[in-house]
Short mmCIF file of C-alpha atoms in Angstrom, two decimals:
data_model
loop_
_atom_site.label_atom_id
_atom_site.label_comp_id
_atom_site.label_asym_id
_atom_site.label_seq_id
_atom_site.Cartn_x
_atom_site.Cartn_y
_atom_site.Cartn_z
CA UNK O 1 13.01 -7.37 -16.81
CA UNK O 2 16.26 -8.97 -15.68
CA UNK O 3 16.32 -12.63 -14.69
CA UNK O 4 14.65 -13.15 -11.33
CA UNK O 5 17.07 -14.60 -8.74
CA UNK O 6 15.80 -17.99 -7.52
CA UNK O 7 14.70 -18.71 -3.98
CA UNK O 8 16.81 -21.12 -1.97
CA UNK O 9 15.98 -24.78 -2.60
CA UNK O 10 14.61 -25.10 0.94
CA UNK O 11 12.20 -22.20 0.57
CA UNK O 12 11.16 -23.16 -2.96
CA UNK O 13 10.37 -26.68 -1.80
CA UNK O 14 7.99 -25.35 0.86
CA UNK O 15 6.36 -22.98 -1.62
CA UNK O 16 5.85 -25.67 -4.26
CA UNK O 17 4.39 -28.13 -1.76
CA UNK O 18 1.77 -25.70 -0.46
CA UNK O 19 0.93 -24.19 -3.85
CA UNK O 20 0.32 -27.73 -5.04
CA UNK O 21 -2.63 -27.98 -2.64
CA UNK O 22 -4.53 -25.19 -4.35
CA UNK O 23 -7.52 -25.95 -6.53
CA UNK O 24 -8.16 -23.79 -9.56
CA UNK O 25 -11.43 -21.86 -9.64
CA UNK O 26 -13.51 -20.61 -12.55
CA UNK O 27 -15.58 -17.48 -11.88
CA UNK O 28 -17.61 -16.74 -14.95
CA UNK O 29 -15.09 -16.26 -17.76
CA UNK O 30 -12.21 -15.65 -15.34
CA UNK O 31 -10.02 -18.48 -14.07
CA UNK O 32 -7.62 -18.39 -11.13
CA UNK O 33 -4.97 -20.88 -10.01
CA UNK O 34 -6.41 -20.90 -6.48
CA UNK O 35 -9.37 -19.60 -4.47
CA UNK O 36 -7.36 -17.11 -2.38
CA UNK O 37 -6.85 -13.82 -4.20
CA UNK O 38 -4.95 -10.60 -3.44
CA UNK O 39 -7.28 -7.64 -2.86
CA UNK O 40 -6.60 -4.28 -4.54
CA UNK O 41 -4.88 -1.79 -2.21
CA UNK O 42 -3.98 1.80 -3.04
CA UNK O 43 -0.23 2.49 -3.38
CA UNK O 44 0.49 -1.19 -2.67
CA UNK O 45 -0.72 -3.61 -5.35
CA UNK O 46 1.44 -2.40 -8.21
CA UNK O 47 3.17 -5.00 -10.38
CA UNK O 48 6.13 -5.77 -8.02
CA UNK O 49 3.93 -6.66 -5.06
CA UNK O 50 1.46 -8.58 -7.23
CA UNK O 51 4.33 -10.64 -8.63
CA UNK O 52 5.62 -11.42 -5.15
CA UNK O 53 2.19 -12.53 -3.96
CA UNK O 54 1.74 -14.76 -7.02
CA UNK O 55 5.11 -16.32 -6.16
CA UNK O 56 3.81 -16.87 -2.64
CA UNK O 57 0.52 -18.54 -3.47
CA UNK O 58 -2.04 -15.91 -4.48
CA UNK O 59 -4.38 -17.45 -7.05
CA UNK O 60 -4.90 -14.06 -8.66
CA UNK O 61 -4.31 -10.36 -8.02
CA UNK O 62 -5.89 -6.97 -8.69
CA UNK O 63 -4.14 -3.65 -9.22
CA UNK O 64 -4.51 -0.65 -6.98
CA UNK O 65 -7.48 1.55 -7.90
CA UNK O 66 -6.62 3.66 -10.96
CA UNK O 67 -8.48 6.80 -12.05
CA UNK O 68 -10.31 6.56 -15.36
CA UNK O 69 -9.76 10.30 -15.81
CA UNK O 70 -6.01 9.93 -15.26
CA UNK O 71 -5.95 7.32 -18.02
CA UNK O 72 -8.05 9.42 -20.39
CA UNK O 73 -5.90 12.51 -19.77
CA UNK O 74 -2.76 10.42 -20.46
CA UNK O 75 -1.21 11.24 -17.10
CA UNK O 76 2.22 9.61 -17.07
CA UNK O 77 2.02 8.58 -13.41
CA UNK O 78 -1.37 6.99 -14.01
CA UNK O 79 -0.25 5.19 -17.16
CA UNK O 80 2.73 3.79 -15.27
CA UNK O 81 0.31 2.31 -12.73
CA UNK O 82 -1.18 0.23 -15.56
CA UNK O 83 2.09 -1.64 -16.02
CA UNK O 84 1.74 -5.43 -16.07
CA UNK O 85 4.77 -7.72 -16.06
CA UNK O 86 4.97 -10.57 -18.61
CA UNK O 87 5.40 -12.85 -15.57
CA UNK O 88 1.96 -12.00 -14.17
CA UNK O 89 -0.59 -14.69 -14.92
CA UNK O 90 -3.90 -13.81 -13.24
CA UNK O 91 -4.12 -10.04 -12.84
CA UNK O 92 -7.06 -7.64 -13.08
CA UNK O 93 -6.86 -3.87 -13.45
CA UNK O 94 -9.20 -1.92 -11.17
CA UNK O 95 -10.64 1.39 -12.37
CA UNK O 96 -12.57 4.04 -10.47
CA UNK O 97 -14.68 6.93 -11.67
CA UNK O 98 -18.18 8.35 -11.51
CA UNK O 99 -18.93 8.78 -15.23
CA UNK O 100 -19.84 5.66 -17.26
CA UNK O 101 -18.60 7.08 -20.57
CA UNK O 102 -15.23 8.05 -19.06
CA UNK O 103 -14.96 4.63 -17.44
CA UNK O 104 -15.78 2.93 -20.75
CA UNK O 105 -13.16 4.96 -22.60
CA UNK O 106 -10.51 4.13 -20.00
CA UNK O 107 -11.47 0.45 -19.96
CA UNK O 108 -11.01 0.28 -23.73
CA UNK O 109 -7.51 1.72 -23.38
CA UNK O 110 -6.70 -0.85 -20.70
CA UNK O 111 -7.88 -3.62 -23.02
CA UNK O 112 -5.51 -2.33 -25.72
CA UNK O 113 -2.41 -2.34 -23.50
CA UNK O 114 0.62 -4.20 -24.84
CA UNK O 115 0.10 -6.63 -21.97
CA UNK O 116 -3.62 -6.50 -21.15
CA UNK O 117 -5.06 -7.78 -17.87
CA UNK O 118 -7.16 -10.89 -17.54
CA UNK O 119 -10.17 -8.78 -16.51
CA UNK O 120 -11.19 -5.23 -15.58
CA UNK O 121 -12.62 -4.54 -12.13
CA UNK O 122 -14.82 -1.58 -11.15
CA UNK O 123 -14.08 0.00 -7.77
CA UNK O 124 -17.29 0.56 -5.82
CA UNK O 125 -15.73 -0.02 -2.42
CA UNK O 126 -13.25 2.76 -1.72
CA UNK O 127 -14.57 4.90 1.19
CA UNK O 128 -11.80 7.53 1.04
CA UNK O 129 -13.20 11.06 1.10
CA UNK O 130 -11.42 12.41 -1.99
CA UNK O 131 -12.87 9.53 -4.04
CA UNK O 132 -16.37 9.50 -2.55
CA UNK O 133 -16.93 13.27 -2.79
CA UNK O 134 -16.51 13.01 -6.56
CA UNK O 135 -19.22 10.36 -6.73
CA UNK O 136 -16.85 7.44 -7.33
CA UNK O 137 -15.84 4.43 -5.24
CA UNK O 138 -18.35 3.48 -2.57
CA UNK O 139 -20.46 6.57 -3.34
CA UNK O 140 -21.88 4.52 -6.22
CA UNK O 141 -23.53 2.24 -3.66
CA UNK O 142 -26.07 5.04 -3.12
CA UNK O 143 -27.14 5.14 -6.78
CA UNK O 144 -28.27 1.58 -7.48
CA UNK O 145 -30.96 2.91 -9.84
CA UNK O 146 -28.20 4.13 -12.18
CA UNK O 147 -25.93 1.09 -12.00
CA UNK O 148 -27.49 -0.85 -14.87
CA UNK O 149 -26.49 1.89 -17.31
CA UNK O 150 -23.15 2.36 -15.56
CA UNK O 151 -22.27 -1.34 -15.88
CA UNK O 152 -23.63 -1.86 -19.37
CA UNK O 153 -21.84 1.20 -20.79
CA UNK O 154 -18.49 -0.13 -19.63
CA UNK O 155 -19.18 -3.74 -20.57
CA UNK O 156 -20.21 -2.90 -24.12
CA UNK O 157 -16.95 -1.03 -24.71
CA UNK O 158 -14.69 -4.04 -24.07
CA UNK O 159 -14.43 -7.75 -24.76
CA UNK O 160 -12.44 -8.44 -21.58
CA UNK O 161 -14.42 -9.82 -18.63
CA UNK O 162 -15.80 -7.11 -16.34
CA UNK O 163 -16.15 -7.46 -12.55
CA UNK O 164 -16.92 -5.21 -9.58
CA UNK O 165 -15.79 -4.85 -5.97
CA UNK O 166 -18.31 -3.41 -3.52
CA UNK O 167 -19.07 -3.09 0.18
CA UNK O 168 -22.13 -4.45 1.97
CA UNK O 169 -23.81 -1.06 1.59
CA UNK O 170 -23.39 2.65 2.21
CA UNK O 171 -24.35 2.32 5.89
CA UNK O 172 -26.16 -0.12 8.18
CA UNK O 173 -29.56 1.26 7.07
CA UNK O 174 -28.84 0.63 3.38
CA UNK O 175 -27.33 -2.86 3.01
CA UNK O 176 -27.81 -3.47 -0.71
CA UNK O 177 -25.04 -5.85 -1.78
CA UNK O 178 -27.48 -8.48 -3.06
CA UNK O 179 -29.37 -5.91 -5.12
CA UNK O 180 -26.13 -4.76 -6.72
CA UNK O 181 -25.04 -8.34 -7.38
CA UNK O 182 -28.29 -9.00 -9.23
CA UNK O 183 -27.83 -5.87 -11.36
CA UNK O 184 -24.24 -6.88 -12.10
CA UNK O 185 -25.40 -10.31 -13.24
CA UNK O 186 -28.12 -8.88 -15.44
CA UNK O 187 -25.59 -6.58 -17.14
CA UNK O 188 -23.13 -9.37 -17.87
CA UNK O 189 -20.48 -9.00 -15.17
CA UNK O 190 -18.53 -12.12 -14.21
CA UNK O 191 -18.35 -11.88 -10.42
CA UNK O 192 -18.75 -9.53 -7.47
CA UNK O 193 -16.23 -9.11 -4.65
CA UNK O 194 -17.72 -7.93 -1.35
CA UNK O 195 -15.81 -6.27 1.47
CA UNK O 196 -17.80 -7.04 4.62
CA UNK O 197 -18.04 -3.48 5.93
CA UNK O 198 -20.21 -0.54 4.95
CA UNK O 199 -18.70 2.59 3.46
CA UNK O 200 -19.43 4.50 6.65
CA UNK O 201 -17.46 1.95 8.66
CA UNK O 202 -14.34 2.62 6.60
CA UNK O 203 -11.99 0.00 8.13
CA UNK O 204 -13.34 0.13 11.68
CA UNK O 205 -15.08 -2.70 13.48
CA UNK O 206 -15.36 -6.19 12.05
CA UNK O 207 -16.34 -7.44 8.63
CA UNK O 208 -19.93 -8.72 8.52
CA UNK O 209 -19.57 -12.21 7.11
CA UNK O 210 -23.25 -12.96 7.74
CA UNK O 211 -24.11 -10.46 5.00
CA UNK O 212 -21.42 -11.80 2.66
CA UNK O 213 -22.58 -15.39 3.12
CA UNK O 214 -26.25 -14.53 2.66
CA UNK O 215 -25.46 -12.74 -0.60
CA UNK O 216 -23.26 -15.63 -1.76
CA UNK O 217 -26.17 -18.02 -1.18
CA UNK O 218 -28.72 -15.90 -3.04
CA UNK O 219 -26.70 -14.18 -5.78
CA UNK O 220 -27.01 -15.39 -9.38
CA UNK O 221 -23.26 -14.99 -10.04
CA UNK O 222 -20.04 -15.91 -8.18
CA UNK O 223 -19.24 -13.97 -5.01
CA UNK O 224 -15.77 -13.35 -3.54
CA UNK O 225 -15.68 -12.61 0.19
CA UNK O 226 -13.24 -10.10 1.67
CA UNK O 227 -12.54 -8.78 5.17
CA UNK O 228 -10.56 -9.71 8.31
CA UNK O 229 -8.92 -12.79 6.79
CA UNK O 230 -5.66 -12.58 8.72
CA UNK O 231 -5.06 -15.94 10.42
CA UNK O 232 -4.25 -19.11 8.41
CA UNK O 233 -6.45 -21.49 10.42
CA UNK O 234 -9.45 -19.20 10.19
CA UNK O 235 -8.94 -18.71 6.46
CA UNK O 236 -8.85 -22.47 5.88
CA UNK O 237 -11.97 -22.89 8.01
CA UNK O 238 -13.76 -20.16 6.09
CA UNK O 239 -12.66 -21.66 2.81
CA UNK O 240 -14.11 -25.02 3.88
CA UNK O 241 -17.54 -23.69 4.85
CA UNK O 242 -18.16 -20.57 2.76
CA UNK O 243 -20.79 -20.14 0.08
CA UNK O 244 -18.35 -17.79 -1.69
CA UNK O 245 -16.52 -19.17 -4.72
CA UNK O 246 -13.27 -17.47 -3.62
CA UNK O 247 -11.83 -15.32 -0.83
CA UNK O 248 -9.80 -12.13 -1.06
CA UNK O 249 -6.96 -11.22 1.33
CA UNK O 250 -5.93 -7.59 1.76
CA UNK O 251 -4.04 -6.26 4.75
CA UNK O 252 -3.23 -9.70 6.18
CA UNK O 253 -0.43 -10.58 3.71
CA UNK O 254 1.26 -7.23 4.35
CA UNK O 255 2.05 -8.43 7.85
CA UNK O 256 2.23 -12.13 7.01
CA UNK O 257 3.54 -12.44 3.43
CA UNK O 258 3.31 -16.25 3.56
CA UNK O 259 -0.38 -16.09 4.49
CA UNK O 260 -1.63 -17.50 1.19
CA UNK O 261 0.65 -20.53 1.61
CA UNK O 262 0.08 -20.94 5.35
CA UNK O 263 -3.66 -21.12 4.73
CA UNK O 264 -3.11 -24.56 3.14
CA UNK O 265 -1.16 -25.98 6.11
CA UNK O 266 -2.62 -28.97 7.95
CA UNK O 267 -2.18 -30.02 11.57
CA UNK O 268 0.27 -32.71 10.45
CA UNK O 269 2.58 -30.29 8.63
CA UNK O 270 5.92 -29.35 10.15
CA UNK O 271 6.44 -26.46 7.72
CA UNK O 272 7.36 -23.07 9.15
CA UNK O 273 8.64 -19.85 7.62
CA UNK O 274 11.52 -18.28 9.52
CA UNK O 275 13.52 -15.03 9.42
CA UNK O 276 15.74 -16.22 6.57
CA UNK O 277 12.63 -16.82 4.45
CA UNK O 278 11.43 -13.29 5.12
CA UNK O 279 14.79 -11.90 4.05
CA UNK O 280 14.65 -13.94 0.84
CA UNK O 281 11.25 -12.63 -0.19
CA UNK O 282 12.19 -9.04 0.66
CA UNK O 283 15.20 -9.50 -1.59
CA UNK O 284 12.97 -10.72 -4.41
CA UNK O 285 10.56 -7.83 -3.85
CA UNK O 286 13.52 -5.46 -4.14
CA UNK O 287 14.43 -7.10 -7.46
CA UNK O 288 10.91 -6.65 -8.79
CA UNK O 289 10.90 -3.00 -7.67
CA UNK O 290 14.23 -2.30 -9.36
CA UNK O 291 12.79 -3.64 -12.62
CA UNK O 292 9.62 -1.57 -12.21
CA UNK O 293 10.83 1.91 -11.21
CA UNK O 294 13.95 3.96 -12.00
CA UNK O 295 13.38 6.17 -8.97
CA UNK O 296 15.57 5.37 -5.96
CA UNK O 297 13.22 7.23 -3.64
CA UNK O 298 10.23 5.09 -4.66
CA UNK O 299 12.30 1.94 -4.28
CA UNK O 300 13.52 2.95 -0.83
CA UNK O 301 10.07 3.99 0.39
CA UNK O 302 8.39 0.78 -0.71
CA UNK O 303 11.06 -1.42 0.88
CA UNK O 304 10.81 0.53 4.13
CA UNK O 305 7.03 0.14 4.27
CA UNK O 306 6.98 -3.56 3.55
CA UNK O 307 9.88 -4.37 5.87
CA UNK O 308 8.14 -2.58 8.74
CA UNK O 309 4.81 -4.29 8.05
CA UNK O 310 6.46 -7.70 7.90
CA UNK O 311 8.16 -7.42 11.28
CA UNK O 312 5.01 -6.38 13.16
CA UNK O 313 4.75 -8.70 16.15
CA UNK O 314 8.38 -9.83 15.94
CA UNK O 315 11.00 -9.19 18.65
CA UNK O 316 12.44 -5.69 18.53
CA UNK O 317 9.92 -4.54 15.91
CA UNK O 318 9.48 -1.07 17.42
CA UNK O 319 13.21 -0.30 17.43
CA UNK O 320 13.59 -1.79 13.96
CA UNK O 321 10.83 0.49 12.68
CA UNK O 322 12.54 3.57 14.14
CA UNK O 323 15.88 2.57 12.65
CA UNK O 324 14.37 1.86 9.22
CA UNK O 325 12.68 5.24 8.85
CA UNK O 326 15.89 6.98 9.92
CA UNK O 327 17.94 5.32 7.15
CA UNK O 328 19.44 7.90 4.76
CA UNK O 329 19.74 5.64 1.69
CA UNK O 330 19.09 2.18 0.30
CA UNK O 331 22.57 0.84 1.08
CA UNK O 332 22.22 1.59 4.80
CA UNK O 333 18.60 0.40 4.77
CA UNK O 334 19.41 -2.96 3.24
CA UNK O 335 22.27 -3.50 5.65
CA UNK O 336 19.90 -2.87 8.55
CA UNK O 337 17.31 -5.29 7.14
CA UNK O 338 19.88 -8.03 6.66
CA UNK O 339 21.27 -7.49 10.16
CA UNK O 340 17.81 -7.69 11.73
CA UNK O 341 16.64 -10.88 10.01
CA UNK O 342 20.00 -12.64 10.36
CA UNK O 343 19.91 -11.81 14.06
CA UNK O 344 16.41 -13.27 14.35
CA UNK O 345 17.54 -16.35 12.45
CA UNK O 346 20.27 -16.95 15.01
CA UNK O 347 17.78 -16.52 17.84
CA UNK O 348 15.29 -18.88 16.25
CA UNK O 349 17.95 -21.56 15.73
CA UNK O 350 18.91 -21.28 19.40
CA UNK O 351 15.43 -20.93 20.91
CA UNK O 352 13.04 -22.56 18.46
CA UNK O 353 10.53 -21.14 15.96
CA UNK O 354 10.22 -17.44 15.21
CA UNK O 355 8.09 -15.63 17.78
CA UNK O 356 5.15 -13.57 16.54
CA UNK O 357 2.05 -12.38 18.30
CA UNK O 358 -1.16 -10.51 17.61
CA UNK O 359 -1.79 -11.69 14.05
CA UNK O 360 -5.53 -11.28 14.65
CA UNK O 361 -5.11 -7.75 16.01
CA UNK O 362 -6.38 -4.75 14.07
CA UNK O 363 -3.76 -3.82 11.50
CA UNK O 364 -3.55 -0.73 9.27
CA UNK O 365 -6.87 0.69 10.39
CA UNK O 366 -6.60 3.47 7.82
CA UNK O 367 -7.06 1.01 4.97
CA UNK O 368 -5.82 1.31 1.43
CA UNK O 369 -8.81 1.31 -0.89
#
């Protein structure tokens, strides 16, 4: 990987100040530099985005869900998804599959990577049809009687810490997160992450934090809470009162990439992140992407997606989105991005702080795993 270009001194100063307020957490055998972690998201949390979020305050990250069968069949696309940068400090690799032996075999291969992860996470939360119909992801919530063998088979194959991410249950009539947490503890897993919706909910409605908190109070192992953590003040409030040992942010940072840092702001702080800061981090994300993939199309697509997500709620976002997806190549795309954020910077200097709205609105209802 080529040398990462530094942030401006002004931006780096803000980052360092807020990262300095984090307190390290120890969850079983897994340590993180802070209690706010990046959730796994399909087609999003590959190494470049994980690196960016670590730069911007995430205490730890987890890869997108990766098929155990793809690993075992040596699929090149799947193996590429396992890539971990030497710069990553607190990353877990998330696997999905329905067969314990296949999962164990894949987990062993992950452990033997040139750069292994800090832990391996089992996906039991994905509600997407193509995953669930094969008996993987959140479909496993319906087979709690088989989970002891499922967990123990994987755990015995590796020495790395093993964790699991679940939902509150399959549906409202079968909320079984606490039962699964107890099984996970008995079989030697380190912690359980809980997304506060059922599988049937997909990403609709609101996360049920009453269930998450009740499990966190009663579970015999650390619990990480996940769901609808999109606004800095509410995240800090939750962090101050939760029974969870850590919190996991998913879709929120896609719209607000400084969310991990902003969650440590106090009422006395005068720190803000403006358009120039957004342009800087997009530039660093581009650098990480260029080091990760040789394919211009992948690079272009990822930059388009993240640029559009970041400007949601900003002035002219709709027109910007249309212009971005009409761009024929990366050169034109980057010129458009620079023009947009430099224009916003001029406006903010003339009229005050950057204007955003609707950060607590529903965002990306389709979900990403």
